[in-house]
């Protein structure tokens, strides 16, 4: 496994729509392993392939719950319920946070690293992560959706 560079906001690759994965080979497995390592090293809870410069529909998530490491290939949101408004950040957008309204609960269908179909349901932080990462595959950043953007210092001011 190897850590990859995380692309930052402003680079074209983050605004593009990713293509489906059609070949489930060792190149994909290396990408998934590298993405997971990169995400963990950066203390993130999710990472999408365009964030490492790859325009493919690949996502890794680990929100520290019982699901552990989640790998999603060609994920699609199939149902959404309710609403939640939470503070989000992104490894591609250093030192900016914003409140985003997302569904409270989502269902996603995807393929695993071998091409096998599965479904995953998430609520709370997992629902946020699923939506946030799948948005990346469509060239959408949380900064496109947030009501207001705050720097780390501004956020600290709010808390005190
Ligand atoms: Ni992100």
CSV table of N, CA and C in Angstrom, one decimal, residues 37-156:
chain,number,residue,atom,x,y,z
A,37,UNK,N,-5.5,3.9,3.0
A,37,UNK,CA,-4.3,4.3,3.8
A,37,UNK,C,-4.2,5.9,3.8
A,38,UNK,N,-4.4,6.5,2.6
A,38,UNK,CA,-4.3,7.9,2.5
A,38,UNK,C,-5.4,8.6,3.4
A,39,UNK,N,-6.6,8.1,3.4
A,39,UNK,CA,-7.6,8.6,4.3
A,39,UNK,C,-7.3,8.5,5.8
A,40,UNK,N,-6.8,7.3,6.2
A,40,UNK,CA,-6.5,7.1,7.6
A,40,UNK,C,-5.3,8.0,8.0
A,41,UNK,N,-4.3,8.1,7.2
A,41,UNK,CA,-3.2,8.9,7.5
A,41,UNK,C,-3.6,10.4,7.7
A,42,UNK,N,-4.6,10.8,6.9
A,42,UNK,CA,-5.1,12.2,7.0
A,42,UNK,C,-6.2,12.4,8.1
A,43,UNK,N,-6.5,11.3,8.8
A,43,UNK,CA,-7.6,11.3,9.8
A,43,UNK,C,-8.9,11.7,9.2
A,44,UNK,N,-9.2,11.2,8.0
A,44,UNK,CA,-10.5,11.4,7.4
A,44,UNK,C,-11.4,10.3,7.6
A,45,UNK,N,-12.7,10.5,7.4
A,45,UNK,CA,-13.7,9.4,7.5
A,45,UNK,C,-14.2,8.9,6.1
A,46,UNK,N,-13.7,9.6,5.1
A,46,UNK,CA,-14.1,9.2,3.7
A,46,UNK,C,-13.2,9.8,2.7
A,47,UNK,N,-13.1,9.1,1.6
A,47,UNK,CA,-12.3,9.6,0.5
A,47,UNK,C,-12.8,9.0,-0.8
A,48,UNK,N,-12.9,9.9,-1.8
A,48,UNK,CA,-13.4,9.5,-3.2
A,48,UNK,C,-12.2,9.6,-4.2
A,49,UNK,N,-12.3,8.7,-5.2
A,49,UNK,CA,-11.1,8.6,-6.1
A,49,UNK,C,-10.7,9.9,-6.7
A,50,UNK,N,-11.6,10.8,-7.1
A,50,UNK,CA,-11.1,12.1,-7.7
A,50,UNK,C,-10.2,12.8,-6.7
A,51,UNK,N,-10.3,12.6,-5.5
A,51,UNK,CA,-9.4,13.3,-4.5
A,51,UNK,C,-8.0,12.8,-4.5
A,52,UNK,N,-7.8,11.6,-5.2
A,52,UNK,CA,-6.4,11.2,-5.5
A,52,UNK,C,-6.1,11.3,-7.0
A,53,UNK,N,-7.0,12.0,-7.7
A,53,UNK,CA,-6.7,12.3,-9.1
A,53,UNK,C,-7.2,11.3,-10.1
A,54,UNK,N,-8.1,10.4,-9.6
A,54,UNK,CA,-8.6,9.3,-10.5
A,54,UNK,C,-10.1,9.5,-10.7
A,55,UNK,N,-10.5,9.6,-12.0
A,55,UNK,CA,-11.9,9.9,-12.3
A,55,UNK,C,-12.7,8.6,-12.5
A,56,UNK,N,-12.7,7.8,-11.4
A,56,UNK,CA,-13.5,6.6,-11.4
A,56,UNK,C,-14.4,6.6,-10.2
A,57,UNK,N,-15.5,5.8,-10.3
A,57,UNK,CA,-16.6,5.8,-9.2
A,57,UNK,C,-16.1,4.9,-8.1
A,58,UNK,N,-15.2,5.3,-7.3
A,58,UNK,CA,-14.7,4.5,-6.2
A,58,UNK,C,-14.6,5.4,-4.9
A,59,UNK,N,-15.1,4.8,-3.8
A,59,UNK,CA,-15.1,5.5,-2.5
A,59,UNK,C,-14.7,4.6,-1.4
A,60,UNK,N,-14.0,5.1,-0.4
A,60,UNK,CA,-13.7,4.4,0.8
A,60,UNK,C,-14.3,5.3,2.0
A,61,UNK,N,-14.8,4.6,3.0
A,61,UNK,CA,-15.4,5.3,4.1
A,61,UNK,C,-15.0,4.4,5.4
A,62,UNK,N,-14.7,5.1,6.5
A,62,UNK,CA,-14.6,4.5,7.8
A,62,UNK,C,-15.0,5.5,8.8
A,63,UNK,N,-16.2,5.4,9.3
A,63,UNK,CA,-16.6,6.4,10.3
A,63,UNK,C,-16.4,5.9,11.7
A,64,UNK,N,-15.7,4.8,11.8
A,64,UNK,CA,-15.3,4.3,13.2
A,64,UNK,C,-16.5,3.6,13.8
A,65,UNK,N,-17.5,3.1,13.1
A,65,UNK,CA,-18.6,2.4,13.7
A,65,UNK,C,-18.4,0.9,13.3
A,66,UNK,N,-19.4,0.1,13.6
A,66,UNK,CA,-19.3,-1.4,13.4
A,66,UNK,C,-19.1,-1.8,12.0
A,67,UNK,N,-19.4,-0.9,11.0
A,67,UNK,CA,-19.2,-1.3,9.6
A,67,UNK,C,-17.7,-1.4,9.3
A,68,UNK,N,-16.8,-0.7,10.1
A,68,UNK,CA,-15.4,-0.7,9.8
A,68,UNK,C,-15.1,-0.1,8.4
A,69,UNK,N,-14.2,-0.7,7.7
A,69,UNK,CA,-13.8,-0.2,6.4
A,69,UNK,C,-14.9,-0.5,5.3
A,70,UNK,N,-15.4,0.5,4.7
A,70,UNK,CA,-16.4,0.3,3.6
A,70,UNK,C,-15.8,0.7,2.3
A,71,UNK,N,-15.9,-0.2,1.3
A,71,UNK,CA,-15.4,0.1,0.0
A,71,UNK,C,-16.6,0.1,-1.0
A,72,UNK,N,-16.8,1.2,-1.7
A,72,UNK,CA,-17.9,1.3,-2.6
A,72,UNK,C,-17.4,1.5,-4.0
A,73,UNK,N,-17.8,0.6,-4.9
A,73,UNK,CA,-17.5,0.8,-6.3
A,73,UNK,C,-18.8,1.0,-7.1
A,74,UNK,N,-18.9,2.0,-7.9
A,74,UNK,CA,-20.1,2.4,-8.6
A,74,UNK,C,-21.3,2.6,-7.7
A,75,UNK,N,-21.1,3.3,-6.6
A,75,UNK,CA,-22.3,3.5,-5.7
A,75,UNK,C,-23.4,4.4,-6.2
A,76,UNK,N,-24.6,4.0,-5.8
A,76,UNK,CA,-25.8,4.8,-6.2
A,76,UNK,C,-26.7,4.9,-5.0
A,77,UNK,N,-27.1,6.1,-4.7
A,77,UNK,CA,-28.1,6.3,-3.6
A,77,UNK,C,-29.5,5.9,-4.1
A,78,UNK,N,-30.1,4.9,-3.4
A,78,UNK,CA,-31.4,4.4,-3.9
A,78,UNK,C,-32.6,4.9,-3.1
A,79,UNK,N,-32.3,5.3,-1.8
A,79,UNK,CA,-33.4,5.9,-1.1
A,79,UNK,C,-32.8,6.9,0.0
A,80,UNK,N,-33.6,7.9,0.2
A,80,UNK,CA,-33.3,8.9,1.2
A,80,UNK,C,-34.5,9.2,2.1
A,81,UNK,N,-34.2,9.4,3.4
A,81,UNK,CA,-35.3,9.7,4.3
A,81,UNK,C,-34.9,10.8,5.3
A,82,UNK,N,-35.8,11.7,5.6
A,82,UNK,CA,-35.6,12.7,6.6
A,82,UNK,C,-34.5,13.7,6.3
A,83,UNK,N,-34.1,14.5,7.2
A,83,UNK,CA,-33.1,15.5,7.0
A,83,UNK,C,-32.2,15.7,8.3
A,84,UNK,N,-31.0,16.0,8.1
A,84,UNK,CA,-30.1,16.4,9.2
A,84,UNK,C,-29.2,17.6,8.7
A,85,UNK,N,-28.8,18.4,9.6
A,85,UNK,CA,-27.9,19.5,9.2
A,85,UNK,C,-26.7,19.4,10.1
A,86,UNK,N,-25.5,19.1,9.5
A,86,UNK,CA,-24.3,18.8,10.3
A,86,UNK,C,-23.1,19.6,9.7
A,87,UNK,N,-22.2,19.8,10.5
A,87,UNK,CA,-20.9,20.5,10.1
A,87,UNK,C,-20.1,19.5,9.3
A,88,UNK,N,-19.6,19.9,8.1
A,88,UNK,CA,-18.8,19.0,7.3
A,88,UNK,C,-17.5,19.7,6.9
A,89,UNK,N,-16.5,18.9,6.7
A,89,UNK,CA,-15.2,19.3,6.2
A,89,UNK,C,-14.8,18.3,5.1
A,90,UNK,N,-13.7,18.5,4.5
A,90,UNK,CA,-13.2,17.6,3.4
A,90,UNK,C,-11.7,17.7,3.3
A,91,UNK,N,-11.1,16.5,3.1
A,91,UNK,CA,-9.6,16.5,3.0
A,91,UNK,C,-9.1,17.3,1.9
A,92,UNK,N,-10.0,17.6,0.9
A,92,UNK,CA,-9.6,18.4,-0.3
A,92,UNK,C,-9.8,19.9,0.0
A,93,UNK,N,-10.4,20.2,1.1
A,93,UNK,CA,-10.7,21.6,1.4
A,93,UNK,C,-10.1,21.9,2.8
A,94,UNK,N,-8.8,22.2,2.9
A,94,UNK,CA,-8.2,22.4,4.2
A,94,UNK,C,-8.8,23.7,4.9
A,95,UNK,N,-9.0,23.6,6.2
A,95,UNK,CA,-9.3,24.7,7.0
A,95,UNK,C,-10.6,25.4,6.6
A,96,UNK,N,-11.6,24.7,6.1
A,96,UNK,CA,-12.9,25.2,5.9
A,96,UNK,C,-14.0,24.2,6.3
A,97,UNK,N,-15.0,24.7,7.0
A,97,UNK,CA,-16.1,23.8,7.4
A,97,UNK,C,-17.4,24.5,7.1
A,98,UNK,N,-18.4,23.7,6.9
A,98,UNK,CA,-19.7,24.3,6.6
A,98,UNK,C,-20.9,23.4,7.0
A,99,UNK,N,-22.0,24.0,7.3
A,99,UNK,CA,-23.2,23.2,7.6
A,99,UNK,C,-23.9,22.9,6.3
A,100,UNK,N,-24.2,21.6,6.2
A,100,UNK,CA,-24.9,21.1,5.0
A,100,UNK,C,-26.1,20.3,5.4
A,101,UNK,N,-27.2,20.5,4.7
A,101,UNK,CA,-28.4,19.7,4.9
A,101,UNK,C,-28.3,18.4,4.1
A,102,UNK,N,-28.4,17.3,4.7
A,102,UNK,CA,-28.4,16.0,4.1
A,102,UNK,C,-29.6,15.1,4.5
A,103,UNK,N,-29.8,14.1,3.8
A,103,UNK,CA,-30.8,13.1,4.3
A,103,UNK,C,-30.4,12.5,5.7
A,104,UNK,N,-31.3,12.2,6.6
A,104,UNK,CA,-31.0,11.6,7.9
A,104,UNK,C,-30.6,10.1,7.7
A,105,UNK,N,-31.2,9.5,6.6
A,105,UNK,CA,-30.9,8.1,6.4
A,105,UNK,C,-30.9,7.9,4.9
A,106,UNK,N,-29.9,7.1,4.5
A,106,UNK,CA,-29.8,6.8,3.0
A,106,UNK,C,-29.5,5.3,2.8
A,107,UNK,N,-30.0,4.8,1.7
A,107,UNK,CA,-29.6,3.5,1.2
A,107,UNK,C,-28.8,3.6,0.0
A,108,UNK,N,-27.8,2.8,-0.1
A,108,UNK,CA,-26.9,2.9,-1.3
A,108,UNK,C,-26.6,1.5,-1.8
A,109,UNK,N,-26.7,1.4,-3.1
A,109,UNK,CA,-26.3,0.1,-3.7
A,109,UNK,C,-25.0,0.3,-4.4
A,110,UNK,N,-24.1,-0.7,-4.3
A,110,UNK,CA,-22.8,-0.5,-4.9
A,110,UNK,C,-22.2,-1.9,-5.2
A,111,UNK,N,-21.0,-1.9,-5.7
A,111,UNK,CA,-20.3,-3.2,-5.9
A,111,UNK,C,-19.1,-3.2,-5.0
A,112,UNK,N,-18.7,-4.4,-4.6
A,112,UNK,CA,-17.5,-4.5,-3.8
A,112,UNK,C,-16.2,-4.6,-4.8
A,113,UNK,N,-15.1,-4.8,-4.2
A,113,UNK,CA,-13.9,-4.8,-5.1
A,113,UNK,C,-13.8,-6.0,-6.1
A,114,UNK,N,-14.7,-7.0,-5.9
A,114,UNK,CA,-14.7,-8.1,-6.8
A,114,UNK,C,-15.9,-8.0,-7.8
A,115,UNK,N,-16.7,-6.9,-7.7
A,115,UNK,CA,-17.8,-6.7,-8.6
A,115,UNK,C,-19.1,-7.2,-8.1
A,116,UNK,N,-19.1,-7.7,-6.9
A,116,UNK,CA,-20.3,-8.3,-6.3
A,116,UNK,C,-21.2,-7.1,-5.8
A,117,UNK,N,-22.5,-7.2,-6.1
A,117,UNK,CA,-23.5,-6.2,-5.7
A,117,UNK,C,-23.8,-6.3,-4.2
A,118,UNK,N,-23.9,-5.2,-3.5
A,118,UNK,CA,-24.4,-5.2,-2.2
A,118,UNK,C,-25.1,-3.9,-1.9
A,119,UNK,N,-25.8,-3.9,-0.7
A,119,UNK,CA,-26.5,-2.7,-0.3
A,119,UNK,C,-26.0,-2.3,1.1
A,120,UNK,N,-26.0,-1.0,1.3
A,120,UNK,CA,-25.6,-0.5,2.7
A,120,UNK,C,-26.6,0.6,3.0
A,121,UNK,N,-26.9,0.6,4.3
A,121,UNK,CA,-27.8,1.6,4.9
A,121,UNK,C,-27.0,2.4,5.9
A,122,UNK,N,-27.2,3.7,5.9
A,122,UNK,CA,-26.5,4.6,6.9
A,122,UNK,C,-27.4,5.7,7.4
A,123,UNK,N,-27.2,6.0,8.7
A,123,UNK,CA,-27.8,7.2,9.2
A,123,UNK,C,-26.7,8.0,10.0
A,124,UNK,N,-27.1,9.2,10.4
A,124,UNK,CA,-26.2,10.1,11.1
A,124,UNK,C,-24.9,10.3,10.3
A,125,UNK,N,-23.8,10.1,10.9
A,125,UNK,CA,-22.5,10.4,10.3
A,125,UNK,C,-22.3,9.6,9.0
A,126,UNK,N,-22.7,8.3,9.1
A,126,UNK,CA,-22.5,7.4,7.9
A,126,UNK,C,-23.3,7.9,6.7
A,127,UNK,N,-24.5,8.4,7.0
A,127,UNK,CA,-25.4,9.0,5.9
A,127,UNK,C,-24.7,10.2,5.3
A,128,UNK,N,-24.1,11.0,6.2
A,128,UNK,CA,-23.4,12.2,5.7
A,128,UNK,C,-22.2,11.8,4.8
A,129,UNK,N,-21.4,10.8,5.3
A,129,UNK,CA,-20.3,10.4,4.6
A,129,UNK,C,-20.6,9.8,3.2
A,130,UNK,N,-21.7,9.0,3.2
A,130,UNK,CA,-22.1,8.3,2.0
A,130,UNK,C,-22.5,9.4,0.9
A,131,UNK,N,-23.3,10.4,1.4
A,131,UNK,CA,-23.7,11.5,0.5
A,131,UNK,C,-22.5,12.3,0.0
A,132,UNK,N,-21.7,12.7,1.0
A,132,UNK,CA,-20.5,13.6,0.7
A,132,UNK,C,-19.6,12.9,-0.3
A,133,UNK,N,-19.3,11.6,-0.1
A,133,UNK,CA,-18.4,11.0,-1.0
A,133,UNK,C,-19.0,10.7,-2.4
A,134,UNK,N,-20.2,10.3,-2.4
A,134,UNK,CA,-20.9,10.1,-3.7
A,134,UNK,C,-21.0,11.4,-4.5
A,135,UNK,N,-21.2,12.5,-3.8
A,135,UNK,CA,-21.2,13.8,-4.5
A,135,UNK,C,-19.9,14.1,-5.2
A,136,UNK,N,-18.7,13.7,-4.5
A,136,UNK,CA,-17.4,13.8,-5.1
A,136,UNK,C,-17.4,13.2,-6.5
A,137,UNK,N,-18.0,12.1,-6.7
A,137,UNK,CA,-18.0,11.3,-7.9
A,137,UNK,C,-18.7,12.1,-9.0
A,138,UNK,N,-19.6,13.0,-8.6
A,138,UNK,CA,-20.3,13.8,-9.6
A,138,UNK,C,-19.7,15.3,-9.6
A,139,UNK,N,-18.6,15.5,-9.1
A,139,UNK,CA,-17.9,16.8,-9.2
A,139,UNK,C,-18.5,17.8,-8.2
A,140,UNK,N,-19.2,17.3,-7.2
A,140,UNK,CA,-19.8,18.2,-6.2
A,140,UNK,C,-19.0,18.2,-4.9
A,141,UNK,N,-18.6,19.4,-4.4
A,141,UNK,CA,-18.0,19.5,-3.1
A,141,UNK,C,-19.0,20.0,-2.1
A,142,UNK,N,-18.7,19.8,-0.8
A,142,UNK,CA,-19.6,20.3,0.3
A,142,UNK,C,-19.7,21.8,0.2
A,143,UNK,N,-18.6,22.4,-0.3
A,143,UNK,CA,-18.6,23.9,-0.3
A,143,UNK,C,-19.6,24.4,-1.4
A,144,UNK,N,-20.0,23.5,-2.3
A,144,UNK,CA,-21.1,23.9,-3.3
A,144,UNK,C,-22.5,23.9,-2.6
A,145,UNK,N,-22.6,23.2,-1.5
A,145,UNK,CA,-23.9,23.0,-0.9
A,145,UNK,C,-24.1,23.7,0.5
A,146,UNK,N,-22.9,24.0,1.1
A,146,UNK,CA,-23.0,24.6,2.5
A,146,UNK,C,-23.7,26.0,2.5
A,147,UNK,N,-24.4,26.2,3.6
A,147,UNK,CA,-25.1,27.4,3.8
A,147,UNK,C,-24.1,28.6,4.1
A,148,UNK,N,-23.1,28.2,4.7
A,148,UNK,CA,-22.1,29.2,5.2
A,148,UNK,C,-20.8,28.4,5.4
A,149,UNK,N,-19.7,29.1,5.1
A,149,UNK,CA,-18.4,28.4,5.2
A,149,UNK,C,-17.6,29.1,6.3
A,150,UNK,N,-17.0,28.4,7.2
A,150,UNK,CA,-16.2,28.9,8.3
A,150,UNK,C,-14.8,28.4,8.4
A,151,UNK,N,-13.9,29.2,8.7
A,151,UNK,CA,-12.5,28.7,8.9
A,151,UNK,C,-12.4,28.1,10.3
A,152,UNK,N,-11.3,27.4,10.6
A,152,UNK,CA,-11.1,26.8,11.9
A,152,UNK,C,-11.2,27.9,13.0
A,153,UNK,N,-10.6,29.0,12.7
A,153,UNK,CA,-10.6,30.1,13.7
A,153,UNK,C,-12.0,30.7,13.9
A,154,UNK,N,-12.7,30.8,12.9
A,154,UNK,CA,-14.1,31.3,13.0
A,154,UNK,C,-15.0,30.3,13.8
A,155,UNK,N,-14.7,29.1,13.5
A,155,UNK,CA,-15.5,28.0,14.2
A,155,UNK,C,-15.2,28.0,15.7
A,156,UNK,N,-13.9,28.2,16.1
A,156,UNK,CA,-13.6,28.3,17.5
A,156,UNK,C,-14.3,29.5,18.1
